[in-house]
Short mmCIF file of C-alpha atoms in Angstrom, two decimals:
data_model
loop_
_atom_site.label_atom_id
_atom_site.label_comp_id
_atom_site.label_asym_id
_atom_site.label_seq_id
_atom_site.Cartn_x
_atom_site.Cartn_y
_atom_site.Cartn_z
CA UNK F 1 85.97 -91.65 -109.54
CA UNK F 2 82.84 -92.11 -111.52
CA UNK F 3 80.64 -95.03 -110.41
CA UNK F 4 80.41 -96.30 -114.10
CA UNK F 5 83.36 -95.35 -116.48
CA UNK F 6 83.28 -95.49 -120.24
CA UNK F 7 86.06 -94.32 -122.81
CA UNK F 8 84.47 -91.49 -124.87
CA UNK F 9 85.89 -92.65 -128.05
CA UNK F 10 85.80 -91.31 -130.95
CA UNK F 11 85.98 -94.44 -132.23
CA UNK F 12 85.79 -95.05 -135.78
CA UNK F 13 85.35 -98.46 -137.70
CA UNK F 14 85.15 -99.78 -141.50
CA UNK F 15 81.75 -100.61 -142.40
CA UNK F 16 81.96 -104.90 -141.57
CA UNK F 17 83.73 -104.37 -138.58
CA UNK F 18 83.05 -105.74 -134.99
CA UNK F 19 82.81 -103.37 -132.78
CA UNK F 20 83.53 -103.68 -128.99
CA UNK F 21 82.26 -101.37 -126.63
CA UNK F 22 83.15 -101.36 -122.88
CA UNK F 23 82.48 -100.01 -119.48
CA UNK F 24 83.72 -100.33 -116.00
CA UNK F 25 81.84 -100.05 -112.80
CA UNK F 26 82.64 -99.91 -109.17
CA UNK F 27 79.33 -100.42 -106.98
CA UNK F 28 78.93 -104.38 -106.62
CA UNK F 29 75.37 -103.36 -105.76
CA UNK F 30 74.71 -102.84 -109.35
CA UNK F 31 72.30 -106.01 -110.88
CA UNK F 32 70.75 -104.17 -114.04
CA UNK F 33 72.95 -103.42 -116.76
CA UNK F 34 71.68 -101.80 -120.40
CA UNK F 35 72.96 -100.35 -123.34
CA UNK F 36 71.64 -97.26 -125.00
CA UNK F 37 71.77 -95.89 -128.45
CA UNK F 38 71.74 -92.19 -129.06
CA UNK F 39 71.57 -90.46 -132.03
CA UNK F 40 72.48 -86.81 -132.43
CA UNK F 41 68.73 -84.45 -130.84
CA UNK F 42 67.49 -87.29 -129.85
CA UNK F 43 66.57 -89.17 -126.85
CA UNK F 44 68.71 -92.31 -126.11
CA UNK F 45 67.17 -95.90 -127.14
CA UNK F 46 67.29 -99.22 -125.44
CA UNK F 47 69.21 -101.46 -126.82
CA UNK F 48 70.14 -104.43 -124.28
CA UNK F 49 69.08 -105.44 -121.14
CA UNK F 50 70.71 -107.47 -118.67
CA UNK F 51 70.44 -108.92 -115.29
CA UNK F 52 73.77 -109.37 -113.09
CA UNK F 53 76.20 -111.98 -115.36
CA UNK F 54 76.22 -113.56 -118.33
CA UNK F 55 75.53 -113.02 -122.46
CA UNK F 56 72.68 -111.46 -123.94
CA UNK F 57 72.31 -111.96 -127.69
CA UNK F 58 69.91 -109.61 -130.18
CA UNK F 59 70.55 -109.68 -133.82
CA UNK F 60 73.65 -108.31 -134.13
CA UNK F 61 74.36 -106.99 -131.10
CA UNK F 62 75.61 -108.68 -127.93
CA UNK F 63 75.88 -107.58 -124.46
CA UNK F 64 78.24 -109.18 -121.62
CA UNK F 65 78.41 -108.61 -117.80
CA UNK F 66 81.27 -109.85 -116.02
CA UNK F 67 80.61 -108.94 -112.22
CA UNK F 68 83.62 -110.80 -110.81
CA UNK F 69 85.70 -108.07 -113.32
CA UNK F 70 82.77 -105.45 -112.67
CA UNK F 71 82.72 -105.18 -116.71
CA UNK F 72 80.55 -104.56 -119.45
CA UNK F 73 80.59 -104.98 -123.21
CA UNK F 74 78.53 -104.81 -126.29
CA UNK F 75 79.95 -106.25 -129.10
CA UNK F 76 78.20 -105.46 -132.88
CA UNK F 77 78.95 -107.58 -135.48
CA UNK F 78 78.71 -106.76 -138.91
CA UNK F 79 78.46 -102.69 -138.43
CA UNK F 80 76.51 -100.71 -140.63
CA UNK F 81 76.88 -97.09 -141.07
CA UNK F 82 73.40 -96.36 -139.35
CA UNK F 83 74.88 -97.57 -136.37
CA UNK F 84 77.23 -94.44 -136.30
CA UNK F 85 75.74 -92.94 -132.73
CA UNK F 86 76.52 -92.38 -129.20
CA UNK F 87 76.49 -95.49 -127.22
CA UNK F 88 76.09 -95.05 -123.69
CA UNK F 89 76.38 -98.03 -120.88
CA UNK F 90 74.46 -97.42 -117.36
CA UNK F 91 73.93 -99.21 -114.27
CA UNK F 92 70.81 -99.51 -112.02
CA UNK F 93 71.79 -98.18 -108.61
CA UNK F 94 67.44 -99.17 -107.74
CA UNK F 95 64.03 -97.77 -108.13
CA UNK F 96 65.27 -96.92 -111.97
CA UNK F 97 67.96 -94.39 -111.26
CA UNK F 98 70.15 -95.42 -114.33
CA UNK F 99 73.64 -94.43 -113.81
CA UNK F 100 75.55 -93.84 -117.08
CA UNK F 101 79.05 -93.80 -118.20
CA UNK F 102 79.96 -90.55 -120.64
CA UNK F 103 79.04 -92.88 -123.58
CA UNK F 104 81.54 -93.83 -126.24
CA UNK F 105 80.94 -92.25 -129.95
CA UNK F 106 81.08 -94.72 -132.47
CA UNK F 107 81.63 -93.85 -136.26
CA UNK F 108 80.65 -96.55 -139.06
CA UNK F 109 82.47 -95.28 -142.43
CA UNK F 110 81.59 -97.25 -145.49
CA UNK R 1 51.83 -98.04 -129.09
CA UNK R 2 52.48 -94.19 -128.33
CA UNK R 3 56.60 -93.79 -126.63
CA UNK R 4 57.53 -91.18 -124.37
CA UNK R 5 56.37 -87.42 -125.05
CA UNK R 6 57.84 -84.51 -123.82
CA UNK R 7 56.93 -80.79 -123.93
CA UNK R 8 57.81 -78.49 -125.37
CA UNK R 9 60.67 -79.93 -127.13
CA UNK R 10 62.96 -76.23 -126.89
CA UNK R 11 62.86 -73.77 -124.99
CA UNK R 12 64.94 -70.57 -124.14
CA UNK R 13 64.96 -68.70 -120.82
CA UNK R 14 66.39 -65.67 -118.76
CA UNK R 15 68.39 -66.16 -115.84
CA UNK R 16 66.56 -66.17 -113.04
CA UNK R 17 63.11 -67.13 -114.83
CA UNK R 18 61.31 -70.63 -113.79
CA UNK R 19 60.77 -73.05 -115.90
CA UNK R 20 58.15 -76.38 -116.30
CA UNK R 21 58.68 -79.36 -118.30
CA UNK R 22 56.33 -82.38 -118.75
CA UNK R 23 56.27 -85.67 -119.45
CA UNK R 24 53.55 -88.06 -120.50
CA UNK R 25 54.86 -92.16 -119.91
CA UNK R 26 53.97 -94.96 -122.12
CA UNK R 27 50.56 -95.95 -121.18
CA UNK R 28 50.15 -98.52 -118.44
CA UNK R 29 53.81 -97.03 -117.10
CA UNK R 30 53.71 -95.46 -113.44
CA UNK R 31 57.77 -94.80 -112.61
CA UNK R 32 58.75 -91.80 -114.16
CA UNK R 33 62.42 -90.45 -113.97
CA UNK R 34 63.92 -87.54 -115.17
CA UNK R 35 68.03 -86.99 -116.12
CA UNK R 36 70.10 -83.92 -117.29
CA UNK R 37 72.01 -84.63 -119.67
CA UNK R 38 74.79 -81.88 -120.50
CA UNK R 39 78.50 -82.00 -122.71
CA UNK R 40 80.29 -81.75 -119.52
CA UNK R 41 78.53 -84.17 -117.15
CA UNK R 42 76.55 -86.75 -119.67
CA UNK R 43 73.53 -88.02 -118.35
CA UNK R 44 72.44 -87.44 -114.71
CA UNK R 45 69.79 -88.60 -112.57
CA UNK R 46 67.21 -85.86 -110.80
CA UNK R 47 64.52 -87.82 -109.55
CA UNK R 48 62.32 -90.82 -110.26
CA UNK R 49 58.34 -90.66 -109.14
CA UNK R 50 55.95 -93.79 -109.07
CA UNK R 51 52.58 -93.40 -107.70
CA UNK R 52 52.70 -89.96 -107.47
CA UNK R 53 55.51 -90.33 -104.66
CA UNK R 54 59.28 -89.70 -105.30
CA UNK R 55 61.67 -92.69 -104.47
CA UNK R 56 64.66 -91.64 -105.49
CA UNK R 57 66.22 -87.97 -106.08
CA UNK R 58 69.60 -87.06 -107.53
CA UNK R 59 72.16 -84.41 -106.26
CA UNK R 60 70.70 -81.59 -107.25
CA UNK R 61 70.09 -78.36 -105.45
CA UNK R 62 66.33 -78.06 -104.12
CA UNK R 63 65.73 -75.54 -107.49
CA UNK R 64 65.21 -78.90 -108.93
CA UNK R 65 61.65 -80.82 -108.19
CA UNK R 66 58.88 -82.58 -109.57
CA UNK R 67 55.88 -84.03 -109.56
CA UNK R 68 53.48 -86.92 -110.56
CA UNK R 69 49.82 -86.96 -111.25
CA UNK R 70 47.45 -89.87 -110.67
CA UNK R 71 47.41 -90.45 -114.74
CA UNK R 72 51.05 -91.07 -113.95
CA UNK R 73 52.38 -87.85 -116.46
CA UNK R 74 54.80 -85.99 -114.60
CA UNK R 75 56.19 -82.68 -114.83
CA UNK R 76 59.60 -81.16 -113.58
CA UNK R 77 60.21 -77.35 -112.44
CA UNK R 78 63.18 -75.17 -112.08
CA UNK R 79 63.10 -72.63 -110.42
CA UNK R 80 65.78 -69.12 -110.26
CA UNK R 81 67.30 -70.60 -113.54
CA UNK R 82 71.59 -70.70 -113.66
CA UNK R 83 73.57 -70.52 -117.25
CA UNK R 84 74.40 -73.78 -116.45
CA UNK R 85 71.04 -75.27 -116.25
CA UNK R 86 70.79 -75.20 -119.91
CA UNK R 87 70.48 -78.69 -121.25
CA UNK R 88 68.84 -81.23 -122.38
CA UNK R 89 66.23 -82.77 -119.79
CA UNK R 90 65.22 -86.38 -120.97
CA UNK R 91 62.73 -88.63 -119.04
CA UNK R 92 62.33 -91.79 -118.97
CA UNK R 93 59.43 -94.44 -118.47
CA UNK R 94 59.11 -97.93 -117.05
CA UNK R 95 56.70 -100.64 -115.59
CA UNK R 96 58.73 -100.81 -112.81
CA UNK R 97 57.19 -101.72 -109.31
CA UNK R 98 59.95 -102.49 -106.67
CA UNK R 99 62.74 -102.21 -109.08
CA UNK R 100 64.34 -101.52 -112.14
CA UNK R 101 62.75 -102.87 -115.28
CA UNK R 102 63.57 -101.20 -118.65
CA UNK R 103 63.17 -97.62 -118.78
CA UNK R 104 62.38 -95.81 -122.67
CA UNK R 105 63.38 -92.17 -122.68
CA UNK R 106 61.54 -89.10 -124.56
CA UNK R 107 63.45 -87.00 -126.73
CA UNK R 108 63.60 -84.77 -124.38
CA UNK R 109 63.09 -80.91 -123.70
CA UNK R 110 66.10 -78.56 -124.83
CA UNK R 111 66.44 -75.49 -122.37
CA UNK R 112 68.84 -72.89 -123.55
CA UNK R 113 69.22 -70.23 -120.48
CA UNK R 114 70.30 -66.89 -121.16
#
């Protein structure tokens, strides 16, 4: 079993829609949780941050931890077709070694 | 300010060549890490250096290793290159001093082995 799961999708949405995108983890020892952004040749970009539980709000996007569930989620509102990409969760397992889930591919059709 | 740069950003080898990538941080970053990232596995840790020293290596075999200067760029080798060594080797910079603080990845150097 993979220390951070994530369904690889492809998932594919109506321009408008809210998207939810979720991961699972099993290491309680994880406190840092982030969401990445990756286009296709290109390196992945930051999107959300988080420390151990709670909401995290940006713009349009919003990222959840629920550490009693050992779940994540990033929710965008309001998709837009340049968000088609490859979103990928990861954990912190310390000293920034990110571990990632397969990272879900998200399609934004207008 | 400048991101991440890596070099080159492709590259294509023979089996059994070695191979050295680098990796200049975001100024004012010191922890360097460095992931494979392949179809198969997705994106895997190899190592993470701050202050020159590593703290924290992947499992990888020991063809795998790296290094950190004292201008904090960092560079990663492979030795007796495998088929399946071709990917795409991102790395990623951060602040960080103890522990994790966001980390902002390169695009990354494309290896094709052949």
């Amino acid at each position: 079993q993979k220390e951070v799961e994530q369904d690889p999708g492809p998932l594919s949405v109506p321009e408008g829609a809210i998207v939810s995108l979720n991961c699972t983890y099993s290491n309680s020892a994880f406190q840092y949780f982030m969401w990445y952004r990756q286009y296709s040749r290109k390196g992945p970009e930051l999107l959300m941050y988080t420390y151990s539980s709670g909401n995290k709000e940006d713009g349009r996007f919003t990222a959840q931890v629920d550490k009693s569930s050992k779940y994540i989620s990033l929710f965008i509102r309001d998709s837009q077709p340049s968000d088609s990409a490859t979103y990928l969760c990861a954990a912190s397992g310390g000293y920034n070694k990110l571990i990632f889930g397969a990272g879900t591919r998200l399609a934004v059709h207008p | 300010k400048a991101g991440v740069t890596q070099t080159p950003r492709y590259l294509i080898k023979t089996r059994g060549q070695q191979v050295t990538l680098s990796c200049s941080p975001i100024s004012g970053h010191r922890s360097v890490s460095w992931y494979q990232q392949t179809p198969g596995q997705g994106l895997q840790f190899l190592f993470e250096y701050f202050s020159e020293t590593q703290r924290n290596k992947g499992n990888f075999p020991g063809r795998f290793s790296g290094r950190q200067f004292s201008n904090s760029r960092s560079e990663m080798n492979v030795s007796t290159l495998e088929l399946g060594d071709s990917a795409l080797y991102l790395c990623a910079s951060s602040l960080a001093t103890h522990d994790l603080t966001e980390a902002f990845f390169g695009q990354g150097t494309r290896l094709t082995v052949v």
